[in-house]
Coordinates of C-alpha atoms and ligand atoms in Angstrom, one line a residue:
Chain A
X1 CA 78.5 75.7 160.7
X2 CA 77.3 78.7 160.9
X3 CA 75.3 80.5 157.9
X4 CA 73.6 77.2 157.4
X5 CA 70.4 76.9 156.3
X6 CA 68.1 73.4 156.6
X7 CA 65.1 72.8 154.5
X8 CA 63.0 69.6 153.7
X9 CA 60.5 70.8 150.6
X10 CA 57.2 68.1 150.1
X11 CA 57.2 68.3 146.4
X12 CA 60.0 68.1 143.7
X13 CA 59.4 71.6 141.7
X14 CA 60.5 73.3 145.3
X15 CA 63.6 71.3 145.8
X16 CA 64.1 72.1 142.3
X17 CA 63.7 75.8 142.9
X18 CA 65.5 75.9 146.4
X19 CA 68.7 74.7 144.5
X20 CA 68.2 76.9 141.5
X21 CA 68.0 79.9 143.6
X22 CA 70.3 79.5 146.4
X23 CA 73.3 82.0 145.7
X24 CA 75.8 80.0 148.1
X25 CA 76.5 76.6 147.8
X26 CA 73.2 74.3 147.8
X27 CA 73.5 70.4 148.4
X28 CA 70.9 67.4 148.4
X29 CA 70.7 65.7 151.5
X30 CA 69.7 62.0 151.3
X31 CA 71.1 59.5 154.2
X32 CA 73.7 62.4 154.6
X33 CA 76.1 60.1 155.5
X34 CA 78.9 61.4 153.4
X35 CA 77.5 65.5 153.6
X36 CA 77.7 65.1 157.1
X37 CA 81.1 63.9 157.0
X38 CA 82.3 66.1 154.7
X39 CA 81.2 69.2 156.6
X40 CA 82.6 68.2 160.0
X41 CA 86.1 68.2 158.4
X42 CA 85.1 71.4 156.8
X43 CA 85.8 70.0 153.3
X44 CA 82.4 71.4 152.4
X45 CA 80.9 74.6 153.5
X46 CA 77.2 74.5 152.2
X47 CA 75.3 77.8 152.8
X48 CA 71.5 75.7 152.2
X49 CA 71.1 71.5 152.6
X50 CA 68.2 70.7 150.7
X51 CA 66.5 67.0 152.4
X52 CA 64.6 65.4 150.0
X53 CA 63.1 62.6 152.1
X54 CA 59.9 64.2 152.8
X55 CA 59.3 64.5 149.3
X56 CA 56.9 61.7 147.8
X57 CA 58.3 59.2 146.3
X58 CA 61.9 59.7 147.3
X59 CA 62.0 56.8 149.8
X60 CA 60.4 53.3 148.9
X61 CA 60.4 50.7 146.0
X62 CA 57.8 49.9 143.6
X63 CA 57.5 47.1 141.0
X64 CA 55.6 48.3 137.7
X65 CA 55.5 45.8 134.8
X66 CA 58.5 44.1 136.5
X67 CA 60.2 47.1 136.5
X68 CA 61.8 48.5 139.8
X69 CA 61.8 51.8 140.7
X70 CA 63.6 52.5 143.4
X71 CA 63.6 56.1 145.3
X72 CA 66.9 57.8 144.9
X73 CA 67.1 58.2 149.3
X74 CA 65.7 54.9 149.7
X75 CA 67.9 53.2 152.6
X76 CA 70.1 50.0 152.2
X77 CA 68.4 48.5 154.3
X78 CA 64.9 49.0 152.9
X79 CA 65.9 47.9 149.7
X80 CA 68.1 44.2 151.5
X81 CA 64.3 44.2 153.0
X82 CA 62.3 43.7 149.6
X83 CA 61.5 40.4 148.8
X84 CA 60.9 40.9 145.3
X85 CA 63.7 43.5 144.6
X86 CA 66.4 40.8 145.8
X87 CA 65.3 38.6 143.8
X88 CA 65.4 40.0 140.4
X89 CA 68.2 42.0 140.8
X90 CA 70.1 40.5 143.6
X91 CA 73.8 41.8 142.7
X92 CA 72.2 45.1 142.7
X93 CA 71.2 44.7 146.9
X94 CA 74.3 43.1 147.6
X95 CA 76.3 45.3 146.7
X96 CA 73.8 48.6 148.3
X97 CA 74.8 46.3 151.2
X98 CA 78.0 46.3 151.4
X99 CA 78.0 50.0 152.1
X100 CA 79.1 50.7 155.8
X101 CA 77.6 49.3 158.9
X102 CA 74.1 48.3 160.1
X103 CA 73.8 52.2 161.2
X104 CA 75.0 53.5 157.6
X105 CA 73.1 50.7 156.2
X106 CA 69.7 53.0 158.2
X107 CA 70.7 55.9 156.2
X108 CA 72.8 55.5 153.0
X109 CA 70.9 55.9 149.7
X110 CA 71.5 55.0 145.7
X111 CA 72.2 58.5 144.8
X112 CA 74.0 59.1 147.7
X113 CA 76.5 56.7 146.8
X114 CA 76.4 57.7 143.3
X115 CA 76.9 61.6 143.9
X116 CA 79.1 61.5 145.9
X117 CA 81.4 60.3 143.4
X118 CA 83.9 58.2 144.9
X119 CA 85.7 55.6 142.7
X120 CA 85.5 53.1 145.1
X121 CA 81.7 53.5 145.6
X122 CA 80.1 50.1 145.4
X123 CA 76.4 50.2 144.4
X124 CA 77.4 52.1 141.4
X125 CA 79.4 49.0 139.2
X126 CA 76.2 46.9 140.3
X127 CA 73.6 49.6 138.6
X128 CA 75.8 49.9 135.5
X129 CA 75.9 46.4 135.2
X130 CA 72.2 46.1 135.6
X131 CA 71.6 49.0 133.2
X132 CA 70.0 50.9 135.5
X133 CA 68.2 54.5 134.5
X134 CA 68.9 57.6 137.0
X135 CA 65.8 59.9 136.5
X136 CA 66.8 63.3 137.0
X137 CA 64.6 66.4 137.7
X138 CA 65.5 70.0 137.1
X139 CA 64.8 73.4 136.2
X140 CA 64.5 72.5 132.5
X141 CA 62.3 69.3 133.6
X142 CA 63.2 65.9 133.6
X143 CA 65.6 63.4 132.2
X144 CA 66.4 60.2 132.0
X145 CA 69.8 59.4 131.7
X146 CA 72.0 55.9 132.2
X147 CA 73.8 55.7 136.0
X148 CA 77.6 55.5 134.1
X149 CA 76.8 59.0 132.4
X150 CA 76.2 60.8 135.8
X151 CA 80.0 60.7 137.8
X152 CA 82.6 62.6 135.5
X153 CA 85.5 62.8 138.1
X154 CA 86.3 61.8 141.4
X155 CA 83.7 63.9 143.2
X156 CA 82.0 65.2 139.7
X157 CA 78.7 64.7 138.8
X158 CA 77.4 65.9 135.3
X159 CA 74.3 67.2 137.1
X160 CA 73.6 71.1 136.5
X161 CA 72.4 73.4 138.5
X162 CA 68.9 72.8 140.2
X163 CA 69.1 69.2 139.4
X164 CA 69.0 66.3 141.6
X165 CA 67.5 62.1 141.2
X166 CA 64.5 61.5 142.1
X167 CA 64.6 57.5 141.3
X168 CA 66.0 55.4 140.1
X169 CA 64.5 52.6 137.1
X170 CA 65.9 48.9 136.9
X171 CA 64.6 47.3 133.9
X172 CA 62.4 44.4 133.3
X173 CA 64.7 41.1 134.5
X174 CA 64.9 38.7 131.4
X175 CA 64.7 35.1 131.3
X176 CA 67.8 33.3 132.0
X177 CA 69.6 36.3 133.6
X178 CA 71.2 36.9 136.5
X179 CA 73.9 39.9 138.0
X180 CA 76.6 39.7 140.5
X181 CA 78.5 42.0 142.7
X182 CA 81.6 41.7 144.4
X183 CA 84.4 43.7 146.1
X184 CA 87.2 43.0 147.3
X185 CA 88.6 44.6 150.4
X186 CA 91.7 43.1 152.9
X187 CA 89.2 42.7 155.6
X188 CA 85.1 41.4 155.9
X189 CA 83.1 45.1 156.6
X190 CA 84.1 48.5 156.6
X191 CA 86.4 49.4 154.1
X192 CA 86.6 50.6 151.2
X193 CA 86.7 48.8 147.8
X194 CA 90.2 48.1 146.0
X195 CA 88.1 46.5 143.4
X196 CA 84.6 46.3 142.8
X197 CA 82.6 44.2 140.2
X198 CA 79.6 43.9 138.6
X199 CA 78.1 42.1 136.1
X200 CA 74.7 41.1 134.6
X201 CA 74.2 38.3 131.9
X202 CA 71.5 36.6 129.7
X203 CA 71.4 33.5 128.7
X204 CA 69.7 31.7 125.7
X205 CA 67.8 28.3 126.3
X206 CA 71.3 26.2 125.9
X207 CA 73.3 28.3 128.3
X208 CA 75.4 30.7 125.9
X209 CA 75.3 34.1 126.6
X210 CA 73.4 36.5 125.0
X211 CA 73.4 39.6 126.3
X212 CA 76.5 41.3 129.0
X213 CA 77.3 44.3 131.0
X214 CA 80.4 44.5 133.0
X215 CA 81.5 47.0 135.3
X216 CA 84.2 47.7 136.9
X217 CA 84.8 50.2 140.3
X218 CA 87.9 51.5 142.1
X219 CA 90.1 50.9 139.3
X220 CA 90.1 54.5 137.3
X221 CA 88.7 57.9 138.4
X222 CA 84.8 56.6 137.1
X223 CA 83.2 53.9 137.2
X224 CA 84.4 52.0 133.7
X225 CA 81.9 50.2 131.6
X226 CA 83.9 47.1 130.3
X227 CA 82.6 46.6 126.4
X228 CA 85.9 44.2 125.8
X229 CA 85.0 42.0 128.6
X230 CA 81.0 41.9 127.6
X231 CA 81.8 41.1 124.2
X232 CA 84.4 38.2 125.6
X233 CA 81.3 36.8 126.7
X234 CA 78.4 37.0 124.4
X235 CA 77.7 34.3 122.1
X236 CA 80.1 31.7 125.0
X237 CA 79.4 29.8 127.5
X238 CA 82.0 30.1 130.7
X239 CA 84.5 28.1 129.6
X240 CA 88.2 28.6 130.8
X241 CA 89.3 30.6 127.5
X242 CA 85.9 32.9 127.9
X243 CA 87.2 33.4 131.2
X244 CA 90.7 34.0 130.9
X245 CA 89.4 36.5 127.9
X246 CA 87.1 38.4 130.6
X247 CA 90.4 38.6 132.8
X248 CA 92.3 40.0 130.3
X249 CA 90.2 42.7 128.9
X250 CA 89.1 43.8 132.5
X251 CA 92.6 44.5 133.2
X252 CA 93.4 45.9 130.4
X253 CA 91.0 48.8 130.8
X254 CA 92.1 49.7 134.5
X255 CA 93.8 52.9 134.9
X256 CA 94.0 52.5 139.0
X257 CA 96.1 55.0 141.2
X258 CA 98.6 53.5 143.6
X259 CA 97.0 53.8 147.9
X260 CA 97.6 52.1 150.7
X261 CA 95.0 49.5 149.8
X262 CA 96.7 48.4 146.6
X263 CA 99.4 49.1 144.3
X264 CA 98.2 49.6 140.8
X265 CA 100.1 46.0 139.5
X266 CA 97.9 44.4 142.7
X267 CA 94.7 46.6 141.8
X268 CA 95.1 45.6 137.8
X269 CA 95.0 41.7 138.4
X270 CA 92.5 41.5 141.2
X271 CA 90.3 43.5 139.2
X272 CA 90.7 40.3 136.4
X273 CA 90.2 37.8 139.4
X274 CA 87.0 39.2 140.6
X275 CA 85.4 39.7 137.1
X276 CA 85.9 35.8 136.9
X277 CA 84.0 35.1 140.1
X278 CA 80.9 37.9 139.6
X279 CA 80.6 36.3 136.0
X280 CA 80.4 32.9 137.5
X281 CA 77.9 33.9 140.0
X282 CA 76.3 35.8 137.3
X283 CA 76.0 32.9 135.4
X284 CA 74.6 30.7 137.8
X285 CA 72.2 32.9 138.7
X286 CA 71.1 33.0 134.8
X287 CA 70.8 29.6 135.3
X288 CA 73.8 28.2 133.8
Chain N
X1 CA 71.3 81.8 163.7
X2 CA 67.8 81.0 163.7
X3 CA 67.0 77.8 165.7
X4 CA 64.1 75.2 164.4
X5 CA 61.7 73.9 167.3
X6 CA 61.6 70.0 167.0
X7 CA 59.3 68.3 168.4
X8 CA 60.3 64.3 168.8
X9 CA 59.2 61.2 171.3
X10 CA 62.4 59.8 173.1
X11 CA 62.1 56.7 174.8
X12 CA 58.0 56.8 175.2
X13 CA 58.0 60.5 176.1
X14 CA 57.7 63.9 174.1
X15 CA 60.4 66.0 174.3
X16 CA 61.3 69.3 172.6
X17 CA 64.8 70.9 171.8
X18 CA 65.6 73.8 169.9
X19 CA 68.4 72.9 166.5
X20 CA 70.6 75.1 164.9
X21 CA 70.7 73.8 161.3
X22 CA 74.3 71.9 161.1
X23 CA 73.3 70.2 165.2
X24 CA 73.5 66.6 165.2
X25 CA 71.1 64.7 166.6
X26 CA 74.2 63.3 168.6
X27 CA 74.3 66.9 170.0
X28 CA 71.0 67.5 170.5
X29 CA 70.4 64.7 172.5
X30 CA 73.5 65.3 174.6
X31 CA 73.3 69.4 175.1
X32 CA 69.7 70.0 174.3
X33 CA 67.9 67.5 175.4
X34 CA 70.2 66.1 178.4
X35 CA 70.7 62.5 177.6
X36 CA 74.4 62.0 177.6
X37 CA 74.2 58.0 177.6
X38 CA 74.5 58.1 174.2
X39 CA 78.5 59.4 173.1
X40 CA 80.7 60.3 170.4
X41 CA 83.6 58.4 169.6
X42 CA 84.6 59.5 166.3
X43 CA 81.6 61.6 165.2
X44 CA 82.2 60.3 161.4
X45 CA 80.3 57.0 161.4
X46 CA 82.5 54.8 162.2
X47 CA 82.5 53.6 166.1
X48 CA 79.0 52.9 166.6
X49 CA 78.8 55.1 170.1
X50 CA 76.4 57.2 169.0
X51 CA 73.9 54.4 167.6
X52 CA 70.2 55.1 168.5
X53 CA 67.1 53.9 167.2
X54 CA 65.1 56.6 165.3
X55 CA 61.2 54.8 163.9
X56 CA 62.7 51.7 164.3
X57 CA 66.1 52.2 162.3
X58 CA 69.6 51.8 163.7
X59 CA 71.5 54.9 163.2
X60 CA 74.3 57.1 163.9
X61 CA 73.4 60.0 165.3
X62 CA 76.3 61.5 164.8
X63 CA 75.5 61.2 161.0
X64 CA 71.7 62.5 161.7
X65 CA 70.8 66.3 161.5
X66 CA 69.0 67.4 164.8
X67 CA 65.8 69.1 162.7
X68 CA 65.7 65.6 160.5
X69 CA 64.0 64.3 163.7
X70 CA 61.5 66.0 163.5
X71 CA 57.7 64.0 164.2
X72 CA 60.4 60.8 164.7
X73 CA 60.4 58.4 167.8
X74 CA 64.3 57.9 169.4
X75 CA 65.2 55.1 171.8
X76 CA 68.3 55.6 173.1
X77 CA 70.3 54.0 175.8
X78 CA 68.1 55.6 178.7
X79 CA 65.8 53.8 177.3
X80 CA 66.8 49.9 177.5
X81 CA 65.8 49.6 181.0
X82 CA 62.4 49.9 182.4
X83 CA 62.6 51.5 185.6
X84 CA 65.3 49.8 187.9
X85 CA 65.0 46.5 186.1
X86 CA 68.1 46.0 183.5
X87 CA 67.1 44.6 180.0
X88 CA 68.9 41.1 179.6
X89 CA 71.3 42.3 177.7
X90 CA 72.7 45.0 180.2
X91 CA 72.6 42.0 183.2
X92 CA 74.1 39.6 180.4
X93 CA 76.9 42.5 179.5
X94 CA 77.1 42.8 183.5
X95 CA 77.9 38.8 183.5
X96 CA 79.9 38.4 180.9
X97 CA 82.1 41.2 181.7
X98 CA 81.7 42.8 178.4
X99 CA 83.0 46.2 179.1
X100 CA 85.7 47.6 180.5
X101 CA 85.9 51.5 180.0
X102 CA 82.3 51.1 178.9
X103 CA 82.4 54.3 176.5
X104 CA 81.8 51.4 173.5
X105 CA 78.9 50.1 175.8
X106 CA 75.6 52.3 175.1
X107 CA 75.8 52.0 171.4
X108 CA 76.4 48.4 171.6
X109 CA 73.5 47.9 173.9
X110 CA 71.3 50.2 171.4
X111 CA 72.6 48.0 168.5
X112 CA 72.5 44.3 170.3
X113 CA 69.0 45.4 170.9
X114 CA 67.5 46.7 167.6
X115 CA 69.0 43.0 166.3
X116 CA 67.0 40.9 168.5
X117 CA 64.1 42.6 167.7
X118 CA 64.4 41.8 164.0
X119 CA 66.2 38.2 164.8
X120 CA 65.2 36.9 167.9
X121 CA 67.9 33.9 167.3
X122 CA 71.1 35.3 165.4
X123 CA 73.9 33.0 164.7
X124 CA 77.4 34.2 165.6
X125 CA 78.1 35.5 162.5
X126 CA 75.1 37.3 162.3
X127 CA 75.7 38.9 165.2
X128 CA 79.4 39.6 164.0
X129 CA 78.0 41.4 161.3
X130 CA 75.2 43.4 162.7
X131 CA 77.8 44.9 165.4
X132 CA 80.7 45.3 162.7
X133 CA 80.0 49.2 163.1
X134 CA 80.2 49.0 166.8
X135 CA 84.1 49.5 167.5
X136 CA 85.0 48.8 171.2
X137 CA 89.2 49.5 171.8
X138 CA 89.3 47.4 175.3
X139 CA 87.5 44.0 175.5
X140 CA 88.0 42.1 171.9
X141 CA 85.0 41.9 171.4
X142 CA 84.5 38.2 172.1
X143 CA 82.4 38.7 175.5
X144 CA 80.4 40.8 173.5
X145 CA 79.5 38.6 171.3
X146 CA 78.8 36.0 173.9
X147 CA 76.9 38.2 175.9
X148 CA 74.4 39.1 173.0
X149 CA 73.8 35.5 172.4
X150 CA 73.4 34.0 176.1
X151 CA 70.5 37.5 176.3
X152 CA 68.7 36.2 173.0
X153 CA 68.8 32.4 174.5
X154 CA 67.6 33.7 177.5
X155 CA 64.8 36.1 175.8
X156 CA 63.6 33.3 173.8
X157 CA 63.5 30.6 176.6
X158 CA 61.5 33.7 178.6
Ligands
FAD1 C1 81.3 54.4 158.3 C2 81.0 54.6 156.9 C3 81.3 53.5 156.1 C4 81.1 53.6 154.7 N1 81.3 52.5 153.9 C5 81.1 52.5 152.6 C6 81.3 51.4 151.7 O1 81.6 50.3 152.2 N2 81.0 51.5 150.4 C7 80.6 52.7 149.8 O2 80.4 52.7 148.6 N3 80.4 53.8 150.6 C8 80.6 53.7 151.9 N4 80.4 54.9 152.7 C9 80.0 56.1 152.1 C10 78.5 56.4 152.1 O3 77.8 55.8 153.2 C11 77.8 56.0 150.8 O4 78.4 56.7 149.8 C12 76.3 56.3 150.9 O5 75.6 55.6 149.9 C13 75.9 57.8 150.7 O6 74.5 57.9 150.6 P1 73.7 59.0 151.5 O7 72.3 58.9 151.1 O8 74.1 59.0 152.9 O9 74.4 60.3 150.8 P2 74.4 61.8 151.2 O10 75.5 62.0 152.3 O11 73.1 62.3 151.6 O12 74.9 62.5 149.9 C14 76.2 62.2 149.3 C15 76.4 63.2 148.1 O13 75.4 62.9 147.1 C16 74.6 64.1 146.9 N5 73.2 63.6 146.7 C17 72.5 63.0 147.7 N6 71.3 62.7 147.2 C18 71.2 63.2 145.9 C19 70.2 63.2 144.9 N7 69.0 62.7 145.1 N8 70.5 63.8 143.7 C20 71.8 64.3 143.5 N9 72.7 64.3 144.4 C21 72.5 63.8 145.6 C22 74.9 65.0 148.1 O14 74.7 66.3 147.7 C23 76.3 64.6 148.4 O15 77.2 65.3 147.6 C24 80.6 54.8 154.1 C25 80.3 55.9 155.0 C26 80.5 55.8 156.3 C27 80.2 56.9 157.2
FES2 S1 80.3 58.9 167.1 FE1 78.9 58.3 165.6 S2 79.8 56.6 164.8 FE2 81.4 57.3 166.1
FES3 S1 84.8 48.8 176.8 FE1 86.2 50.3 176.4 S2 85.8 50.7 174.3 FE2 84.6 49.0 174.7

């Protein structure tokens, strides 16, 4: 690793203008543990790591308003650690959770997981879902943009150059809602996601749905956003037609490739299976 | 290569080590600093040999930069013991016969430990679950498991 340079700026306008000016390749470091990775198989050769966990703000979670905004290198385990965080947006932690082992879990971050841009990431379906807000920072300033509009391709990020998160911003919980995450993988920890879920309902006072993300992971080279399978359940309550509609429109949308964890035929129905347990947990959690 | 002066506390006591920039603290701690009871199985995160406990986190230090550490307090495997006396969980290990190469041994010891500080009485499953990232290739894991709970009944009754 030679020609490798280390920095860990205190404020956000010098990690901004570390990774503005660097002439090699410049990359944020938050738990590091997919950068690491990458460079001890050499996939990545980066000439400056810029850590952003000295910076204020980067780590830790604060309520405003009912709001939750959430450092983008805050840990797994900080946020499964957070009373009040798990439980407004509990399909949100869960899923942060699932991420690797106790020891990852010490490390791995939001925007980690989300930069990195791996399909089968799991937090990401789960932030979609709960229509989570990546704030951005950059030479040009900030900007706030949706979490599905920041992965373009597998390992793509629409972020320019200079930019990294600084936070993330969960919105206000409603009454009567609820989200739910759920992967499926052949074994109970570590591995990676065939499928992953997530979705995040309202409900009005008698039940039926009002409001619905859904979002699926592991099934297409982005994370999708499901509108078919929202709209299957707005203005229902979970009966067995709403349901079988959910199934349906999830698997229409997948587009999965073929691995050693699932063919796409396997990949395309589970995706419908598990869209029918997160919504049910959803639901209950809305109070259903 | 210009080398960063860290300046740490590892298991109750300062120590110093010069980093290159891409240096684990895996590294550091083996080659720098001289502690080699912590090891490297895999060196991508996913054996667990490497886990130490950096301000009170469970980590892979093979997934940790060296110059990260920086103002940080380690505990590592050198430090489970206090003086000749074995922590419970190394004399329950001893007892149950839960290791047999032992290269698995000093991160599970690490990571049995930084569980029952959080969760003095873990269930099975908990305990499942908190060492999931811990791979051992010779015992099945089973005395393990037994082991951890018999030194948390034992560090409760105590
Ligand atoms: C053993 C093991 C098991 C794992 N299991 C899972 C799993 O079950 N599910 C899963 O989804 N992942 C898993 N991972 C992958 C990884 O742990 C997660 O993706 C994690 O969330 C990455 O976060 P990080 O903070 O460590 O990222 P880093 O390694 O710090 O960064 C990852 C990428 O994101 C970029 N980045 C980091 N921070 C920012 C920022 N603020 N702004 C812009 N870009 C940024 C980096 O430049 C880099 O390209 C596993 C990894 C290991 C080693
Ligand atoms: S050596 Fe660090 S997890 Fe295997
Ligand atoms: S005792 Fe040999 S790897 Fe665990």
């Amino acid at each position: 690793m030679s020609g490798l340079s280390y920095t860990a700026p205190s404020t956000i306008s010098e990690a901004v203008a570390l990774l503005a000016n660097e002439a090699g390749l410049a990359k944020v470091m938050s738990g590091g543990t997919d950068l690491l990775v990458q460079m001890k198989i050499g996939r990545l050769k980066p000439s400056l790591i810029v850590d952003t966990k000295k910076i204020p703000g980067m780590i830790g979670i604060r309520e405003i308003g009912g709001c939750f905004v959430i450092g983008a290198a805050t840990s797994g385990a900080l946020m499964g650690e957070h009373a009040g965080l798990v439980a407004a947006w509990p399909g949100v932690v869960e899923a942060t959770n699932l991420i690797g082992s106790t020891q990852v879990q010490g490390r791995a971050s939001l925007a980690g997981n989300l930069c990195n841009a791996s399909p089968g990431a799991d937090s990401p379906p789960a932030m979609i879902a709960a229509g989570a807000i990546a704030v951005i920072a950059g030479p040009n300033g900030t900007r706030e943009v949706p979490v599905e509009a920041i992965v373009t391709a597998p390992g793509r990020t629409s972020l320019g150059k200079g930019e990294f998160i600084t936070e993330f911003r969960l919105p206000k919980k409603a009454a009567r809602s609820g989200d739910a995450y759920l992967r499926f993988i052949p074994r109970t920890e570590m591995d990676i996601a065939v499928v992953g879920c997530g979705i995040a309902v309202t409900l009005d006072a008698a039940g039926v749905c009002v409001a619905a993300k859904v979002s699926l992971g592991a099934v297409a080279p982005t994370q999708l956003v499901v509108a078919g399978a929202a709209a299957a359940l707005i203005g229902n309550k979970l009966t067995d037609a709403v349901l079988a509609k959910l199934d349906a429109e999830c698997q229409a949308v997948c587009k999965p490739i073929n691995d050693k964890r699932g063919t796409i035929e396997y990949r395309t129905k589970v995706a419908g299976v598990l869209a029918r347990r997160v919504a049910a947990i959803a639901f209950q959690r809305a109070g259903a | 290569m210009s080398k960063t002066h860290v300046t740490t506390t590892i298991n109750g006591e300062p120590a110093e080590f010069l980093a290159e920039a891409g240096l684990t603290l895996l590294d550091a701690l083996r080659d720098e600093v001289g502690l080699t009871g912590t090891k490297e199985g895999c060196g991508s995160g996913d054996c667990g040999a490497c886990s130490v406990i950096v301000d009170g986190r469970l980590v892979c230090s093979c997934l940790m930069l060296a110059v990260e550490a920086e103002g940080s307090t380690i505990e590592t495997i050198e430090g489970v013991a206090t003086g000749d006396t074995l922590h419970p969980l190394q004399r329950k290990f001893i007892e149950y016969a839960a290791l047999q190469c032992g290269f698995c041994t000093p991160g599970f010891l690490v990571a049995a430990k930084s569980l029952l500080e959080k969760n003095n009485n873990p269930t099975e499953t908990e305990v499942r679950f908190w060492l999931a990232g811990n791979l051992c290739r010779c015992t099945g894991y089973d005395k393990i498991v037994r082991a951890v709970m018999d030194a948390a009944a034992e560090m409760r009754g105590a």
